[in-house]
Coordinates of C-alpha atoms in Angstrom, one line a residue:
X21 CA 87.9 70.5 -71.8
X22 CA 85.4 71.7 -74.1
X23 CA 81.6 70.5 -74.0
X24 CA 81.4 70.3 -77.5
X25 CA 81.4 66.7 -79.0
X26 CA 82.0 68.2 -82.6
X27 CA 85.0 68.6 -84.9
X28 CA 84.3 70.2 -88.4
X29 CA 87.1 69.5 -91.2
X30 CA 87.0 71.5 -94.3
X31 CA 89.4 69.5 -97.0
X32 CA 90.2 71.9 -99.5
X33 CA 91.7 69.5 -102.6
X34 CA 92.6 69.8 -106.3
X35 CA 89.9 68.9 -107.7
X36 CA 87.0 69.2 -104.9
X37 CA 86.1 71.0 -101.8
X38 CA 84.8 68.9 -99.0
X39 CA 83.8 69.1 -95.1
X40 CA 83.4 66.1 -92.8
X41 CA 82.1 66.5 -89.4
X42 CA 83.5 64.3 -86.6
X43 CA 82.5 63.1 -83.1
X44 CA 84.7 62.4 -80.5
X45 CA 85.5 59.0 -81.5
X46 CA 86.7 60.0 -84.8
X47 CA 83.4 58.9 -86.3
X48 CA 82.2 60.6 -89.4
X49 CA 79.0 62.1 -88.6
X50 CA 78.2 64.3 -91.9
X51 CA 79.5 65.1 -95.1
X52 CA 79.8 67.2 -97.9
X53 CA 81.4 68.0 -101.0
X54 CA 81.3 69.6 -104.2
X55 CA 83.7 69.8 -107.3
X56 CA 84.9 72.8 -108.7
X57 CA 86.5 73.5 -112.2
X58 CA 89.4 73.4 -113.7
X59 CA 91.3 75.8 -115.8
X60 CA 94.0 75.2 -118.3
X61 CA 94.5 78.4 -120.4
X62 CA 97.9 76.9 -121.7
X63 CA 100.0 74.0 -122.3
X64 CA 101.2 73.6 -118.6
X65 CA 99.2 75.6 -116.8
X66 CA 96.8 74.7 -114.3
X67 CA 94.2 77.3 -112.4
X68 CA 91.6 77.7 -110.1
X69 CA 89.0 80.2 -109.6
X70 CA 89.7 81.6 -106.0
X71 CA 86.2 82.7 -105.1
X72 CA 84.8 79.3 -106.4
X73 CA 87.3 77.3 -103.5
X74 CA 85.8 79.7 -101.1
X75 CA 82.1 79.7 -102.1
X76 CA 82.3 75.7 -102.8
X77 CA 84.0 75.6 -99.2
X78 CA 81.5 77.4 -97.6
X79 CA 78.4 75.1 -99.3
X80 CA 80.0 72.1 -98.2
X81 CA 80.5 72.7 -94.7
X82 CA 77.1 74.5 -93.9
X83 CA 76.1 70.9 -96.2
X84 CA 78.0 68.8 -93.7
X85 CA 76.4 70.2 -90.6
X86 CA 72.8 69.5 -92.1
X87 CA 73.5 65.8 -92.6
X88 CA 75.2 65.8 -89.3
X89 CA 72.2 67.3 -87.4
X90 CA 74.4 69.5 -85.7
X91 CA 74.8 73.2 -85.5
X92 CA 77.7 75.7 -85.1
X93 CA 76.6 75.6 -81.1
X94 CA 77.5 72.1 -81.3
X95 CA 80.7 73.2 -83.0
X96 CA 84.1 72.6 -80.5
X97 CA 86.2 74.1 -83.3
X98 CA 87.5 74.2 -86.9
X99 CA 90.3 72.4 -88.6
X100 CA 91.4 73.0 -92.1
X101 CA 93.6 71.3 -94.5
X102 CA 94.0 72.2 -97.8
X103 CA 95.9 71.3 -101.5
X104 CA 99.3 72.6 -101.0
X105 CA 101.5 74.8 -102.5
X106 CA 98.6 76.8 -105.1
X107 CA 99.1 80.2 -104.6
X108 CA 96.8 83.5 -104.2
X109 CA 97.5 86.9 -104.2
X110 CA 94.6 89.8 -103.0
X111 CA 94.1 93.0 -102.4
X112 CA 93.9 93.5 -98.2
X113 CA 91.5 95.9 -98.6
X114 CA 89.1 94.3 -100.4
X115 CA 89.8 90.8 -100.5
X116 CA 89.3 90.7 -104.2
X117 CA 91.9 88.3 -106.0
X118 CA 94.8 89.9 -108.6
X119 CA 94.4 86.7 -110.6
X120 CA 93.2 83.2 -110.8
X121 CA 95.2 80.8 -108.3
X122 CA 98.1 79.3 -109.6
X123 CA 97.7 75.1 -109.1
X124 CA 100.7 72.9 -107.7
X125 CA 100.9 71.4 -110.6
X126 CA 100.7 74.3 -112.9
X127 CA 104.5 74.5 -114.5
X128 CA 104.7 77.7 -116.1
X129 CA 107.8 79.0 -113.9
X130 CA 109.6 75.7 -114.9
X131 CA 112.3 78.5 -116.9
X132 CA 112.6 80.8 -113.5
X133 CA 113.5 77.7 -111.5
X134 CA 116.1 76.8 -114.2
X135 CA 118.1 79.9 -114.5
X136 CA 117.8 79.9 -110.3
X137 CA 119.8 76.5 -110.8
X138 CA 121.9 77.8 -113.5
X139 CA 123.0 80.7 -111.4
X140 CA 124.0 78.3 -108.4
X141 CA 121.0 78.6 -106.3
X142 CA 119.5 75.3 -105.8
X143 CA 122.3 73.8 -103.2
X144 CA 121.9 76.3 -100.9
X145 CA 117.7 76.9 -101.1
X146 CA 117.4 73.4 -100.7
X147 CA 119.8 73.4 -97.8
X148 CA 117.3 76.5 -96.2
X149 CA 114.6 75.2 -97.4
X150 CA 114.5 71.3 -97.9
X151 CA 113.1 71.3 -101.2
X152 CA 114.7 71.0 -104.2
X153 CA 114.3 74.0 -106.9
X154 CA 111.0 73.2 -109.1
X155 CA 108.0 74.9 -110.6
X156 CA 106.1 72.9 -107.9
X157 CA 106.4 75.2 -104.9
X158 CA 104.8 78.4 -104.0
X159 CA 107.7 80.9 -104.1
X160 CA 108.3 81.0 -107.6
X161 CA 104.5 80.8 -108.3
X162 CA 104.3 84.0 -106.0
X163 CA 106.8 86.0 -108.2
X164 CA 105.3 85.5 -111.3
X165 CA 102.4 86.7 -110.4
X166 CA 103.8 89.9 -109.1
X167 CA 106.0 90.2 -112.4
X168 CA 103.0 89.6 -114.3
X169 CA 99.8 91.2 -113.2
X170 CA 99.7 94.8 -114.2
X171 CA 100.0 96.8 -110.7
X172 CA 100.7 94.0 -108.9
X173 CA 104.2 94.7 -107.9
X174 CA 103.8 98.3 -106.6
X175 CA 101.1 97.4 -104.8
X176 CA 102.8 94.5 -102.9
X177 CA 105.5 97.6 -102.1
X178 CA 102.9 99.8 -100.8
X179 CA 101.8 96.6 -98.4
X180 CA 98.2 96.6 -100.2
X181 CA 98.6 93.0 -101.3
X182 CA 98.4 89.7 -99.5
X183 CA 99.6 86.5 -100.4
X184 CA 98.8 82.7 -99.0
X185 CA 98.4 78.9 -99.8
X186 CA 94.9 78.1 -99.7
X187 CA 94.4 77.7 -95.9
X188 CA 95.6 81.3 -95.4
X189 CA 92.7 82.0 -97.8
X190 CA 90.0 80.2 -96.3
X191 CA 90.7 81.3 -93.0
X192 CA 90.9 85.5 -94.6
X193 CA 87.7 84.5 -95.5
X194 CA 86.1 83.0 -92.6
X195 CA 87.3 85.3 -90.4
X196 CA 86.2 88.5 -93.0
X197 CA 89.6 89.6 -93.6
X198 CA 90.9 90.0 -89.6
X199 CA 93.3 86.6 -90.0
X200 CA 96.3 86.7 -92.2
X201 CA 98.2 83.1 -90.9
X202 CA 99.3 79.8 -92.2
X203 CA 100.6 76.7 -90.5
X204 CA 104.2 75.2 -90.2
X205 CA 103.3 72.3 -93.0
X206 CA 101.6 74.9 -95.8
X207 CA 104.8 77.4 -95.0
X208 CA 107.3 74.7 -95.6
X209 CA 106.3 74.5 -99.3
X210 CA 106.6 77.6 -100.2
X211 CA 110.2 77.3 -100.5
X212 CA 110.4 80.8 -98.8
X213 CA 110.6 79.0 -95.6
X214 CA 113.9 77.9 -93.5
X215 CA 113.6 74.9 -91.7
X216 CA 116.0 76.4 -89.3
X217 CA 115.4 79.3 -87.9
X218 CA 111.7 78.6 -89.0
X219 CA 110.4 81.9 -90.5
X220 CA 110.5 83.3 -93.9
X221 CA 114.0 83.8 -95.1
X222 CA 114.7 87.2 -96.0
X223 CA 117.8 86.3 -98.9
X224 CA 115.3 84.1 -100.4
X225 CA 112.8 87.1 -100.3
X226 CA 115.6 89.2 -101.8
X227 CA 116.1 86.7 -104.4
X228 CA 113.0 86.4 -105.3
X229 CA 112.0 90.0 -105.3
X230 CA 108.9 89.3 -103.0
X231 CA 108.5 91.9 -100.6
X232 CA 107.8 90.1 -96.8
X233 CA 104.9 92.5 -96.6
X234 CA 102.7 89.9 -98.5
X235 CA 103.6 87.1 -96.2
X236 CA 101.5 85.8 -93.7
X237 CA 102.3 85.4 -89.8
X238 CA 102.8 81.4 -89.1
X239 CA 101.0 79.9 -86.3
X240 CA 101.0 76.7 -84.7
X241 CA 99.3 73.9 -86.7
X242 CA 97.2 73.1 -83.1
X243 CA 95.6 76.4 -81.9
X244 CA 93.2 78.9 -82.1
X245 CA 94.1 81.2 -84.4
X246 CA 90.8 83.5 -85.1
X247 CA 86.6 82.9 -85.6
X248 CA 84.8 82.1 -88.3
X249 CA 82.0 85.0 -88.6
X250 CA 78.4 84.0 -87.3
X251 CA 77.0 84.7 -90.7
X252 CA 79.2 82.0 -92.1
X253 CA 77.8 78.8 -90.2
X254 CA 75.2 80.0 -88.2
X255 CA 77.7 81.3 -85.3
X256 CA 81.2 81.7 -84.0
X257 CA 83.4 79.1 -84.1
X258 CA 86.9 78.7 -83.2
X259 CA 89.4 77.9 -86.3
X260 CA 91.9 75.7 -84.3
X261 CA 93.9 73.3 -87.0
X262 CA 95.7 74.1 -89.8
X263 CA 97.6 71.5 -92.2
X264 CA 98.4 71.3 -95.4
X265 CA 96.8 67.6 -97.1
X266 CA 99.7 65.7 -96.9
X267 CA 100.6 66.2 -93.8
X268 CA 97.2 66.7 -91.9
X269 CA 97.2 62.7 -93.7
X270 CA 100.0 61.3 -91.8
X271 CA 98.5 63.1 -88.5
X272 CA 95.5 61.6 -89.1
X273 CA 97.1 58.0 -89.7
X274 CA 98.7 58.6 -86.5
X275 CA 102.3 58.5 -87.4
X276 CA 103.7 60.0 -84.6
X277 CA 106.7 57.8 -84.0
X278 CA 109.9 58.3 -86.4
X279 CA 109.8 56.1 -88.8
X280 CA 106.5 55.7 -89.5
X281 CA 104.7 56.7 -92.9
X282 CA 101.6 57.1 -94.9
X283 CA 100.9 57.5 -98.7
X284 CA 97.8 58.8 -99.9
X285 CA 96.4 58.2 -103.3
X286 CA 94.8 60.9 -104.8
X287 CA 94.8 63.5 -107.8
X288 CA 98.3 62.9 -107.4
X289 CA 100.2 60.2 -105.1
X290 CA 102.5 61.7 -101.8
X291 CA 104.4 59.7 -99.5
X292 CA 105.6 61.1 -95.6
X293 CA 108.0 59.3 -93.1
X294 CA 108.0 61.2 -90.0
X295 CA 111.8 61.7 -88.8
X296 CA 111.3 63.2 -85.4
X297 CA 112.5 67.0 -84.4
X298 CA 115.1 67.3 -86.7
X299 CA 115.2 68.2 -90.2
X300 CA 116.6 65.6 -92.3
X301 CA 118.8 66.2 -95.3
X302 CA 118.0 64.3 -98.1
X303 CA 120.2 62.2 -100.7
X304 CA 118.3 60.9 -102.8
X305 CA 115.8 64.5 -104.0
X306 CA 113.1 64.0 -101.8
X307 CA 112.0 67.1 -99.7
X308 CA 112.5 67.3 -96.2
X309 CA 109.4 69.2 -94.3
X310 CA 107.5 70.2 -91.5
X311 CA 104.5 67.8 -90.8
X312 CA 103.0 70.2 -87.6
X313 CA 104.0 72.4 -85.6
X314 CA 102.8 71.9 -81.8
X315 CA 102.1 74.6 -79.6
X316 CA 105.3 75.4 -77.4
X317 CA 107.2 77.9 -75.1
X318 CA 108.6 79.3 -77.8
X319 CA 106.2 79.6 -80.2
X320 CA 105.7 76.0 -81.5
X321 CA 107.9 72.9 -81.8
X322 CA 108.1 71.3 -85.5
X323 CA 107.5 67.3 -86.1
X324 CA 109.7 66.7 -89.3
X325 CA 108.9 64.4 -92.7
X326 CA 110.3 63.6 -95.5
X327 CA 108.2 62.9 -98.9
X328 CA 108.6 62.2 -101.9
X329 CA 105.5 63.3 -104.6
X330 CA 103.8 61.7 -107.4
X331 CA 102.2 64.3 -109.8
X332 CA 100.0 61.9 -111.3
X333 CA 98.1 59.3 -109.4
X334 CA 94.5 59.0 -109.8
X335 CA 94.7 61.8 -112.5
X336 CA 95.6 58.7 -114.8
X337 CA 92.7 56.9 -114.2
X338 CA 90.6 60.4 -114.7
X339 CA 92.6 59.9 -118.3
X340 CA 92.1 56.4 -119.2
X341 CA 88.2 58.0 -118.4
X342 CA 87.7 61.0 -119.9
X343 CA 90.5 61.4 -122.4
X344 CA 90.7 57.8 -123.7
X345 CA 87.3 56.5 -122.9
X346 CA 88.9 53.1 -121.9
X347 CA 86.4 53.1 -119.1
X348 CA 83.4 54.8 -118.0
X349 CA 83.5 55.4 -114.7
X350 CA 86.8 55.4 -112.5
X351 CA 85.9 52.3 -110.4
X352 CA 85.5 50.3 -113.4
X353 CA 89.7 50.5 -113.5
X354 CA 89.8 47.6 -111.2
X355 CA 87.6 44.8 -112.8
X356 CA 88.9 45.4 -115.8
X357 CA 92.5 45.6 -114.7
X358 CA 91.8 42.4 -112.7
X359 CA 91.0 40.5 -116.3
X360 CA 94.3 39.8 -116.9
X361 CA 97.1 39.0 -115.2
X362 CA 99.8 41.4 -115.7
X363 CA 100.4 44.1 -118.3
X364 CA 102.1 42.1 -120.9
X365 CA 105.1 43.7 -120.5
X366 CA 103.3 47.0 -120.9
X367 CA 104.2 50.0 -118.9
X368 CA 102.5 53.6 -118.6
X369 CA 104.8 56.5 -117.1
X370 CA 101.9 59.2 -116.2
X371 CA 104.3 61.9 -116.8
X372 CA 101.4 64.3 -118.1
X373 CA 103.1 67.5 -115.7
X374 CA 106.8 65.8 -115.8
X375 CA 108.2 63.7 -112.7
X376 CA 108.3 64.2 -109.3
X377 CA 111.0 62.9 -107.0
X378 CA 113.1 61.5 -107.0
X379 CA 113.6 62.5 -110.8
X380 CA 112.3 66.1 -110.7
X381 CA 112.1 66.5 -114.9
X382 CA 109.5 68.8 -115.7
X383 CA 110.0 68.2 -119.4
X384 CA 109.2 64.5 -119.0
X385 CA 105.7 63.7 -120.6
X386 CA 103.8 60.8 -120.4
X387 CA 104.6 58.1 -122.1
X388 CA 103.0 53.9 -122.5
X389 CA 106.1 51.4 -124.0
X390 CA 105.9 48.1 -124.6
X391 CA 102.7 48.3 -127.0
X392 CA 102.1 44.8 -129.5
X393 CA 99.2 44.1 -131.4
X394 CA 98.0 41.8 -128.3
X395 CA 98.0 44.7 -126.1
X396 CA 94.3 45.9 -125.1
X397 CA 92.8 48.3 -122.9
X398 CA 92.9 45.8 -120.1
X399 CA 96.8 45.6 -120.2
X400 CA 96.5 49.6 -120.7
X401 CA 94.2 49.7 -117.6
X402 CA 96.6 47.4 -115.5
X403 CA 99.9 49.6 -116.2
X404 CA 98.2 52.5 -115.2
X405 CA 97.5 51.2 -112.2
X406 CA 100.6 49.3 -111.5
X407 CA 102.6 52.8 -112.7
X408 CA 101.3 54.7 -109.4
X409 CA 102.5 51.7 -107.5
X410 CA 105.7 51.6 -109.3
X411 CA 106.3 55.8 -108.6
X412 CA 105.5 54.9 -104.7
X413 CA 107.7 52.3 -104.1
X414 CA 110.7 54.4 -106.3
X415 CA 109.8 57.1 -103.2
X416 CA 109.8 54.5 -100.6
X417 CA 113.6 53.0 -101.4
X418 CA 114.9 56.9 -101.5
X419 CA 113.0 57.2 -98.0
X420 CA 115.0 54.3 -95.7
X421 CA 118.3 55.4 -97.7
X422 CA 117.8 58.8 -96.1
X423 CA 116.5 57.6 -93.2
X424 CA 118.5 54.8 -92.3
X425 CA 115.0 53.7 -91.0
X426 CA 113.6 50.7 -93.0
X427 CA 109.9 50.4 -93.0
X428 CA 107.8 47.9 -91.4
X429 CA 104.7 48.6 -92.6
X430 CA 102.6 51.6 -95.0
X431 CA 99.9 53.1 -94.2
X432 CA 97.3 54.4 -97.0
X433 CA 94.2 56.5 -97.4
X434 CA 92.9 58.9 -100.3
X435 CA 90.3 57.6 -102.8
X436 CA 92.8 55.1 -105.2
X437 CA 93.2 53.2 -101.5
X438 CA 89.6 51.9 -101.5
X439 CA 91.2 49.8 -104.9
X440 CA 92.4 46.1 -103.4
X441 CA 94.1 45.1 -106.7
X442 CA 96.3 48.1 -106.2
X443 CA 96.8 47.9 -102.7
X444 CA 98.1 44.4 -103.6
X445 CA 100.4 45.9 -106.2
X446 CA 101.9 48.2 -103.5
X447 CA 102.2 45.8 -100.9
X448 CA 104.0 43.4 -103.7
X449 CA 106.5 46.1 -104.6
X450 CA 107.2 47.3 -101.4
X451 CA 107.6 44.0 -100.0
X452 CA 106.3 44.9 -96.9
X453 CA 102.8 45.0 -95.5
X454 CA 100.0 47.5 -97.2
X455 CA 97.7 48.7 -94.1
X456 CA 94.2 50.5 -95.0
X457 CA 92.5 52.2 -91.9
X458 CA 88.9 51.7 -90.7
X459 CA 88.5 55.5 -91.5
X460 CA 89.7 56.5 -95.0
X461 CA 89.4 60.1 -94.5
X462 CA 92.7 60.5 -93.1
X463 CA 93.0 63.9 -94.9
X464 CA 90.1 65.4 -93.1
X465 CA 90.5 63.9 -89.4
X466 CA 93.9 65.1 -89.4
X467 CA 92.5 68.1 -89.9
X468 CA 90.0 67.7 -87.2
X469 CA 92.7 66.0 -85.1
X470 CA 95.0 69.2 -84.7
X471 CA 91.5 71.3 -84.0
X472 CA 90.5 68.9 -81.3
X473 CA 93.8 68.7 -79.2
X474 CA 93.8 72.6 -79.6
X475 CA 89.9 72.5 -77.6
X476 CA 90.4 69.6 -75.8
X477 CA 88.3 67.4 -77.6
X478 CA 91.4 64.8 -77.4
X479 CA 93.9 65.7 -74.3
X480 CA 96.8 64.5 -76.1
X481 CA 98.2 62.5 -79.2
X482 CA 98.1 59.3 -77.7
X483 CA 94.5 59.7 -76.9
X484 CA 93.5 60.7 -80.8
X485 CA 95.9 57.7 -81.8
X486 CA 93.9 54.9 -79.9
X487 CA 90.9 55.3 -82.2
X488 CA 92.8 54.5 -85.0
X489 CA 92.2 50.9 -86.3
X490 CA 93.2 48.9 -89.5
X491 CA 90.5 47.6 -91.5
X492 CA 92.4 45.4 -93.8
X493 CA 96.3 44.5 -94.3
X494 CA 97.6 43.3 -97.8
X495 CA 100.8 41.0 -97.0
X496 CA 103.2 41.0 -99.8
X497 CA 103.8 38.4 -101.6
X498 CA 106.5 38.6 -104.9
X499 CA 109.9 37.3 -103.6
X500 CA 113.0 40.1 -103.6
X501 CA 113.9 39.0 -107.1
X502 CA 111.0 39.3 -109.3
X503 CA 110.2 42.6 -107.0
X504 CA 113.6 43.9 -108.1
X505 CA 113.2 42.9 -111.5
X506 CA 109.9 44.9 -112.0
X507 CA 111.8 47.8 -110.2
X508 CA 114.2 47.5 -112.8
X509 CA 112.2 47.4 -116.0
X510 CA 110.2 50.6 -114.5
X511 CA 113.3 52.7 -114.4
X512 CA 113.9 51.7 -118.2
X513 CA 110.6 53.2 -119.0
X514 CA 111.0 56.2 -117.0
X515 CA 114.4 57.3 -119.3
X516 CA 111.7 57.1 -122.1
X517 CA 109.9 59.6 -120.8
X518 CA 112.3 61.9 -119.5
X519 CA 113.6 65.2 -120.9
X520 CA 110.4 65.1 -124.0
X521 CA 109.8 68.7 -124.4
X522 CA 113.3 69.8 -123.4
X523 CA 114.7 72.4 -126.2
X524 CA 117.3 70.8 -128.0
X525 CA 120.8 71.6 -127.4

């Protein structure tokens, strides 16, 4: 067991990068963050400037440590979880990136993933892979690039190049180049991943011209996989937890047992039901995943999830801020939603990079129905908050289908769950109970979760899952029929929205 009483948790997201570090307790003990920009050189396309995530990264943690008090001595280890499925590509030799990342929700290989379904491919890489064929994931994102930066392709078949999610970047970095890993969770977005014989799959390679050369090795989720370089924090520290958001989310909400699930509410909204050691096949076009991978024998032993993703969460609200002006500062959604009583029959589909599951359109765009002359930015405020509730509980339905497991309660973290009204919302649509932990940054002490069992800061799961307490429960309280009704009228707007910028036939 490690002397160390310190976890630190670098959260790589969308929009920010941010480092938290924790005691043993799973108290927060310092924190930083900074955010970084954004880059949309076309319709569609989203970027971010690779050596911006890693020098934000960096400030934030050596940031977090100050206002801790603590040191890199103090250090037991560090976990790392990061916005999923936005993909780099470098040069090994240097480290210098070929291009700008390419952003989850960028869609500009939305045509490559169509003629892949046209040709008869999705069935079968979703069978591999458990994700259904969109512009989303990484793999596609990966072959662009090396069909579209000058040089890139012959260099990825000379083995010069090296590809990863944005953990396997961070950790290149902090390590100065001698680490080329991901975890179980980032590698099962890339859609290069099989869920069975869990390691890159070489006909999807093939497919996807993408030589295996640029792939990195995949570790456990808990262990120590390498040292971050003295010069970085101040001395070496092991890099023992890797997760991608989502799923670090659900560790740190302690869903261990199948069944259970967490949704966090952020840039955009994602939903996980853990479903034990076995992949589960879904029905109704959610993805099937790995949430961690636990050291094992063998290598490592996968927990599986399913989830369903919302694109656009609190991205709404950032819209109803800065592209309408309807409010001034994103808190200022809930007072103002709260001034009325419903939305007047109003309903906003935030469609703005197409839908998610379980409708997977990525010519949808966004679209607000139901407008009359009585309609103000209160109403407008109130469906955009009810629309990320709506898109959660759409997930939560296709979840016990595929399950067979009906839900007794949700668990919910990210920024948008610090908003009661909403929480209410969900908890009304769901029609079960809404449950918001004492500590919100789920994200993070997942992170610092898998690190800490890897050092021994926590002997085992059941140990990090007795710190976790509720600090407030919203009961639901709209009887099955009106619930259903709203349910109803939601999927009527949604057809509105669907199929927008789709060339006509």
């Amino acid at each position: 067991m490690t002397t160390s009483d310190y976890v630190l948790a670098l959260d790589q997201g969308t929009t920010s990068s941010r480092a938290i570090v924790f005691d043993r307790k799973g108290g927060l003990r310092g924190v930083g963050q900074r955010e970084f920009r954004q880059y949309y050189p076309r319709p569609g396309w989203v970027e971010h400037d690779a050596g911006e995530i890693w020098t934000s990264q960096l400030e934030v943690a050596r940031e977090a440590l100050r206002n801790a008090g603590v040191s890199a001595a103090d250090l037991a280890a560090i976990g790392i979880t990061n916005q999923r499925e936005t993909t780099l590509l470098w040069e090994r030799a240097t480290g210098r990136p070929l291009a700008r990342a390419i952003v989850w929700q960028d869609r500009r290989t939305a045509p490559l993933c169509e003629q892949l379904r046209r040709d008869g491919h999705a069935d079968w890489l979703q069978a591999r892979t458990g994700l259904v064929v969109d512009a989303y994931f990484s793999g596609t994102k990966l072959a662009w690039l090396l069909e579209h930066v000058p040089g890139a392709r012959q260099a990825a078949e000379r083995g010069e190049l090296a590809f990863g999610t944005v953990d396997t970047w961070l950790v290149w970095q902090l390590t100065g180049g001698a680490v080329h890993s991901t975890d179980p969770s980032n590698a099962s977005r890339t859609l290069l991943f099989d869920l069975h014989t869990q390691d890159w799959n070489d006909d999807i390679l093939a497919l996807l011209n993408i030589p295996r050369s640029v792939l990195p090795r995949i570790a456990p989720s808990s262990a120590v996989i390498g040292h971050a370089q003295p010069e970085w924090l101040g001395g070496p520290v092991p890099i023992a937890g890797v997760a991608g958001d989502q799923q670090a989310a659900t560790f740190g909400q302690a869903c261990f047992t199948p069944g259970m699930a967490k949704n966090t509410y952020g840039t955009g909204c994602f939903m996980l039901m853990n479903v034990g050691e076995s992949p589960v096949a879904s029905r109704n076009h959610l993805l099937s995943t790995v949430g961690w991978g636990l050291p094992a024998p063998q290598g490592w032993r996968a927990t599986y999830m399913l989830e369903g993703g919302v694109f656009v969460a609190g991205a709404a609200v950032q819209w109803l801020r800065d592209g309408l002006g309807i409010i001034q500062h994103a808190e200022d959604i809930e007072p103002l939603a709260a001034s009325v009583a419903d939305t007047d029959d109003v309903f906003m589909v935030p469609a703005f990079a197409g839908l998610g599951a379980p409708h997977w359109d990525p010519y949808a765009r966004g679209t607000l129905v139901g407008l009359t002359r009585g309609t103000t930015r209160a109403h407008i405020a109130r469906a955009t908050l009810e629309s990320i509730a709506l898109q959660s509980a759409e997930l939560l339905a296709c979840m016990n289908a595929d399950s067979g497991i009906p839900l007794s309660e949700l668990r919910v973290d990210g920024g948008a769950a610090r908003n009661d009204l909403l929480m209410q919302m969900q908890a009304d649509l769901l029609g079960v109970p809404v449950v918001r932990p004492r500590v919100a940054e789920s994200t993070a002490l997942g992170a610092a979760g898998l690190a800490g069992l890897a050092v021994g800061i926590w002997s085992n799961q059941e140990e990090f899952a007795g710190q976790w307490q509720a600090e407030r429960r919203f009961e639901p309280r709209w009887p099955d029929d009106v619930r259903q009704a709203r349910m109803q009228r939601w999927r009527q707007a949604v057809e509105l929205a669907k199929h927008w910028t789709q060339p006509a036939a």
